[in-house]
Coordinates of C-alpha atoms in Angstrom, one line a residue:
M292 CA 1.1 102.3 -6.6
K293 CA -1.6 104.4 -5.1
K294 CA -3.7 104.3 -8.3
L295 CA -3.1 100.5 -8.6
K296 CA -4.4 100.1 -5.0
I297 CA -7.5 102.1 -5.9
I298 CA -8.1 99.9 -9.0
L299 CA -7.6 96.6 -7.1
E300 CA -10.0 97.8 -4.4
M301 CA -12.5 98.9 -7.1
I302 CA -12.6 95.5 -8.7
K303 CA -12.5 93.6 -5.4
F304 CA -9.3 91.8 -6.5
E305 CA -9.4 89.6 -3.4
H306 CA -12.7 88.1 -4.6
T307 CA -10.7 86.2 -7.3
V308 CA -10.9 83.5 -4.7
F309 CA -14.5 82.8 -5.8
A310 CA -13.5 81.6 -9.3
L311 CA -9.9 80.5 -8.9
P312 CA -10.6 77.4 -6.9
F313 CA -13.0 76.2 -9.6
A314 CA -10.3 76.8 -12.2
F315 CA -7.9 74.7 -10.2
L316 CA -10.7 72.0 -9.7
G317 CA -11.2 71.8 -13.5
A318 CA -7.5 71.5 -14.0
V319 CA -6.9 68.8 -11.5
L320 CA -10.0 66.8 -12.3
G321 CA -9.4 67.0 -16.1
S322 CA -5.7 66.2 -15.8
L323 CA -6.2 63.1 -13.6
L324 CA -9.2 61.8 -15.5
L325 CA -7.7 62.1 -19.0
E326 CA -4.0 61.9 -18.4
G327 CA -3.6 60.1 -15.1
N328 CA -1.4 62.8 -13.6
W329 CA -1.5 66.2 -11.9
P330 CA -1.1 69.4 -13.8
T331 CA 2.5 70.6 -14.2
I332 CA 3.9 73.5 -12.3
S333 CA 3.9 75.5 -15.5
E334 CA 0.2 74.7 -16.0
W335 CA -0.6 75.8 -12.5
I336 CA 1.2 79.1 -13.0
W337 CA -0.3 80.0 -16.3
I338 CA -3.8 78.9 -15.3
T339 CA -3.6 81.1 -12.3
L340 CA -2.3 84.1 -14.3
A341 CA -5.0 83.5 -16.9
M342 CA -7.7 83.6 -14.3
V343 CA -6.3 86.7 -12.6
G344 CA -6.2 88.4 -16.0
A345 CA -9.7 87.3 -17.0
R346 CA -11.4 88.3 -13.8
S347 CA -9.5 91.6 -13.5
A348 CA -10.5 92.4 -17.1
A349 CA -14.1 91.5 -16.5
M350 CA -14.5 93.5 -13.3
T351 CA -12.6 96.5 -14.7
L352 CA -14.8 96.5 -17.8
N353 CA -17.9 96.2 -15.7
R354 CA -16.9 99.3 -13.6
I355 CA -16.2 101.3 -16.8
I356 CA -19.4 100.3 -18.5
D357 CA -21.5 100.9 -15.4
S358 CA -19.8 104.1 -14.2
K359 CA -22.8 106.3 -15.0
I360 CA -25.2 103.9 -13.5
D361 CA -23.0 103.6 -10.4
K362 CA -22.9 107.4 -10.0
A363 CA -26.7 107.7 -10.0
N364 CA -27.1 104.8 -7.5
P365 CA -26.6 106.0 -3.9
R366 CA -25.3 102.5 -2.9
T367 CA -22.5 102.6 -5.5
A368 CA -21.9 106.4 -6.0
D369 CA -18.7 106.2 -3.9
R370 CA -17.0 103.7 -6.2
A371 CA -13.7 104.8 -7.6
I372 CA -14.7 106.0 -11.1
P373 CA -18.0 107.9 -10.2
A374 CA -16.3 109.3 -7.1
G375 CA -13.4 110.7 -9.3
L376 CA -10.7 108.7 -7.5
I377 CA -9.4 107.4 -10.8
S378 CA -9.9 108.3 -14.4
R379 CA -11.4 106.2 -17.1
S380 CA -8.1 106.3 -19.1
E381 CA -6.1 105.0 -16.1
T382 CA -8.7 102.2 -15.7
G383 CA -8.6 101.5 -19.4
L384 CA -4.8 101.0 -19.2
F385 CA -5.3 98.4 -16.5
L386 CA -8.0 96.8 -18.6
V387 CA -5.6 96.4 -21.5
L388 CA -2.9 95.0 -19.3
S389 CA -5.4 92.5 -17.8
F390 CA -6.5 91.2 -21.2
A391 CA -2.8 91.0 -22.3
L392 CA -2.1 88.8 -19.2
L393 CA -5.0 86.6 -20.2
F394 CA -3.9 86.3 -23.9
I395 CA -0.2 85.6 -23.0
S396 CA -1.2 83.0 -20.5
A397 CA -3.5 81.2 -23.0
F398 CA -0.7 81.1 -25.5
Q399 CA 1.6 79.5 -22.9
L400 CA -0.9 76.7 -22.2
N401 CA -2.1 75.2 -25.5
M402 CA -3.8 76.0 -28.8
L403 CA -7.3 75.0 -27.7
A404 CA -7.0 77.6 -25.0
V405 CA -6.1 80.2 -27.7
Y406 CA -8.9 79.1 -30.0
L407 CA -11.5 79.5 -27.2
L408 CA -10.3 82.9 -26.2
P409 CA -12.9 84.7 -28.4
V410 CA -15.7 82.8 -26.5
A411 CA -14.3 83.8 -23.1
V412 CA -13.8 87.4 -24.1
F413 CA -17.3 87.6 -25.6
F414 CA -18.9 86.7 -22.2
L415 CA -16.4 88.8 -20.3
V416 CA -17.7 91.8 -22.3
I417 CA -21.4 91.1 -22.9
Y418 CA -22.4 90.3 -19.3
S419 CA -21.9 93.9 -18.2
Y420 CA -24.5 95.0 -20.8
T421 CA -27.1 92.3 -20.2
K422 CA -28.8 94.1 -17.3
R423 CA -29.9 96.7 -19.9
F424 CA -32.1 94.3 -21.8
T425 CA -32.8 91.0 -19.9
W426 CA -33.5 89.8 -16.4
L427 CA -31.4 86.7 -17.4
C428 CA -28.3 88.9 -16.7
H429 CA -27.6 86.6 -13.7
V430 CA -27.4 83.6 -16.0
F431 CA -24.9 85.4 -18.2
L432 CA -22.7 86.2 -15.2
G433 CA -23.0 82.5 -14.2
I434 CA -21.8 81.4 -17.7
T435 CA -18.9 83.9 -17.4
I436 CA -17.8 82.6 -14.1
G437 CA -18.5 79.0 -15.2
I438 CA -15.9 79.4 -17.9
A439 CA -13.3 79.3 -15.0
P440 CA -13.4 75.5 -14.6
L441 CA -13.6 75.0 -18.3
G442 CA -10.5 77.2 -18.7
G443 CA -8.7 75.2 -16.0
W444 CA -9.7 71.9 -17.7
V445 CA -8.6 73.1 -21.2
G446 CA -5.4 74.7 -19.8
A447 CA -4.3 71.4 -18.2
T448 CA -5.5 68.9 -20.8
G449 CA -5.9 70.7 -24.2
T450 CA -9.3 69.1 -24.6
L451 CA -12.9 69.3 -23.4
T452 CA -15.2 66.4 -22.3
W453 CA -18.8 66.3 -21.1
E454 CA -17.7 65.9 -17.5
A455 CA -16.1 69.4 -17.8
F456 CA -19.5 70.8 -18.9
V457 CA -21.2 69.2 -15.9
L458 CA -18.7 71.0 -13.7
F459 CA -19.4 74.2 -15.7
L460 CA -23.1 73.9 -15.0
A461 CA -22.5 73.4 -11.3
V462 CA -20.4 76.6 -11.1
A463 CA -22.6 78.6 -13.5
L464 CA -25.8 77.9 -11.6
W465 CA -24.2 78.5 -8.2
T466 CA -23.0 81.9 -9.5
A467 CA -26.4 82.8 -10.9
G468 CA -28.0 82.0 -7.6
F469 CA -25.7 84.1 -5.4
D470 CA -25.9 87.0 -7.9
V471 CA -29.7 87.0 -7.6
I472 CA -29.3 87.3 -3.9
Y473 CA -26.8 90.2 -4.3
A474 CA -29.1 92.0 -6.7
T475 CA -31.9 92.2 -4.2
Q476 CA -30.1 95.3 -2.7
D477 CA -30.9 97.3 -5.9
A478 CA -34.3 95.9 -6.7
E479 CA -36.2 99.2 -6.3
Y480 CA -33.5 101.3 -7.9
D481 CA -33.2 99.0 -10.9
K482 CA -36.9 99.0 -11.4
D483 CA -37.0 102.8 -11.2
V484 CA -34.3 103.3 -13.9
K485 CA -35.5 100.4 -16.0
L486 CA -32.5 98.1 -15.5
Y487 CA -33.3 94.4 -15.6
S488 CA -32.7 91.9 -12.9
I489 CA -34.8 89.0 -11.4
P490 CA -35.4 91.0 -8.2
S491 CA -36.6 94.2 -10.1
F492 CA -38.7 92.2 -12.5
F493 CA -40.3 89.6 -10.2
G494 CA -39.9 91.1 -6.8
I495 CA -37.6 90.1 -3.9
H496 CA -39.8 87.2 -2.6
K497 CA -39.8 85.4 -6.0
A498 CA -36.2 86.4 -6.6
L499 CA -35.1 84.5 -3.5
L500 CA -37.1 81.5 -4.8
F501 CA -35.2 81.8 -8.1
A502 CA -31.9 81.8 -6.2
R503 CA -32.9 78.7 -4.3
G504 CA -33.8 77.0 -7.6
F505 CA -30.5 77.8 -9.1
H506 CA -28.6 76.5 -6.1
I507 CA -30.6 73.2 -6.0
L508 CA -29.7 72.7 -9.7
S509 CA -26.1 73.5 -8.9
L510 CA -26.0 70.9 -6.2
T511 CA -27.7 68.4 -8.5
A512 CA -24.8 69.0 -11.1
M513 CA -22.3 68.5 -8.3
I514 CA -23.9 65.2 -7.4
V515 CA -24.0 64.1 -11.1
L516 CA -20.3 64.7 -11.2
F517 CA -19.9 62.3 -8.4
F518 CA -21.6 59.5 -10.4
I519 CA -19.8 60.1 -13.7
T520 CA -16.2 60.4 -12.4
P521 CA -14.0 58.3 -10.1
L522 CA -14.7 60.8 -7.2
S523 CA -15.6 59.1 -4.0
W524 CA -17.3 59.7 -0.6
I525 CA -14.8 62.4 0.3
Y526 CA -15.9 64.6 -2.6
L527 CA -19.5 63.8 -1.7
A528 CA -18.9 64.8 1.9
G529 CA -17.7 68.2 0.5
V530 CA -20.9 68.5 -1.5
I531 CA -23.0 67.9 1.6
I532 CA -21.1 70.6 3.5
V533 CA -21.6 73.0 0.5
A534 CA -25.3 72.2 0.6
G535 CA -25.3 73.1 4.3
I536 CA -23.5 76.4 3.7
M537 CA -26.0 77.2 0.9
I538 CA -28.9 76.6 3.3
Y539 CA -27.3 78.8 5.8
E540 CA -26.6 81.5 3.1
H541 CA -30.3 81.6 2.3
S542 CA -31.3 81.7 5.9
L543 CA -29.4 85.0 6.2
V544 CA -31.6 86.8 3.7
S545 CA -35.4 87.3 3.6
P546 CA -37.7 89.7 1.8
D547 CA -38.1 91.6 5.0
D548 CA -34.4 91.7 6.0
L549 CA -31.6 92.2 3.4
S550 CA -29.1 93.5 6.0
K551 CA -26.9 90.4 5.7
V552 CA -26.7 90.2 1.9
N553 CA -23.0 91.1 1.9
V554 CA -22.2 88.3 4.4
A555 CA -24.2 85.8 2.3
F556 CA -22.5 87.0 -0.9
F557 CA -18.9 87.5 0.1
T558 CA -18.1 85.3 3.1
M559 CA -20.2 82.3 2.4
N560 CA -19.3 82.0 -1.3
G561 CA -15.6 82.2 -0.6
I562 CA -16.1 79.3 1.8
I563 CA -18.1 77.3 -0.7
S564 CA -15.5 77.6 -3.5
L565 CA -12.6 76.7 -1.2
T566 CA -14.5 73.8 0.3
M567 CA -15.2 72.3 -3.1
L568 CA -11.5 72.5 -4.1
A569 CA -10.2 71.2 -0.8
F570 CA -12.5 68.1 -0.7
T571 CA -12.0 67.3 -4.4
I572 CA -8.2 67.5 -4.1
G573 CA -8.4 65.5 -0.8
D574 CA -10.5 62.9 -2.5
L575 CA -8.1 62.6 -5.4
L576 CA -5.0 62.4 -3.2
I577 CA -6.4 59.7 -0.9

C-alpha cells in the first residue's frame, strides 16, 4: 500500500479529473445524439475504468521514460523514480496492470473500442518521446488527451461521427494550450539539454501566444459543436464561462512572472473540464 501510494502520487492520479469529464461528455453526447438515450450503468463503469487505466498507463510510462531527464532537472529530481522512492520494476508492474485494465474495459464495451485500442496505445506511448525530436510535443499530448472524448463516444455508441471529432479537436487544442503554459517552467533547461518544446524553441513570450492561439481554436471548436448538435443556450453559457476561465488562466502567467503556472495548470484546468461536463449534462437534461 505504501508503494501504491507513492506511484499514485507520482502519476498525479487525482488529475484524472482533467480527462474523465470529457470522456463522460463524449459518452453522453454520442449516446443521446445517435441512440436517443443515456449510457447504461455498465457503460459508465467500463468507460470510467478504461479512462483510469489509460491515463495511469500513460503517466506511468512517461515517468519511466523520462526518469533520467527528471533526475537531471532540479525541478523534477525529487520525483519518485529519480529519488529512489520506487524501483523501475515496481513501476513497470503498475504499468502492466494499468494497460490490462484498459484492455479488459475495452472488451467489455464493444468491438470498435477493441479495434481502436492500437491507435490509443500508440499515442499513449509515443507522446513521451516526442520532446526528443519535435516542439509539436504539446500537440501530441493534446491528441492523446483528446482521445478521451472519442473513447467515451465509442464506448457508449460503438461508432464514430464527425461531431465526435469536433469534440476531439476542442479537447486536443485545449490540452495543447495548457501544456505549453506548463512547459514554460522548463524552457531554459530544455534548451540547454536540447529537449524540444515551444517555450524552449520560440521563447516564453511567443510560447504564451501559441497557448492563446490553441485556446482560441479550442473555444471555436466548442462553439461549432453548439451549431452542429441539439445543444442549446445552457451549453453555450458553459462555453462562455470556460472562455472567462481561460482568460483568467492566461492572466496568471506572463514572461516576467511564472510563479503561478501551477495554479493556472492544475486548478483552472480541473474547473474547465468539470464546467463543460456540468453545463452539457444540464443542457441535455433540461
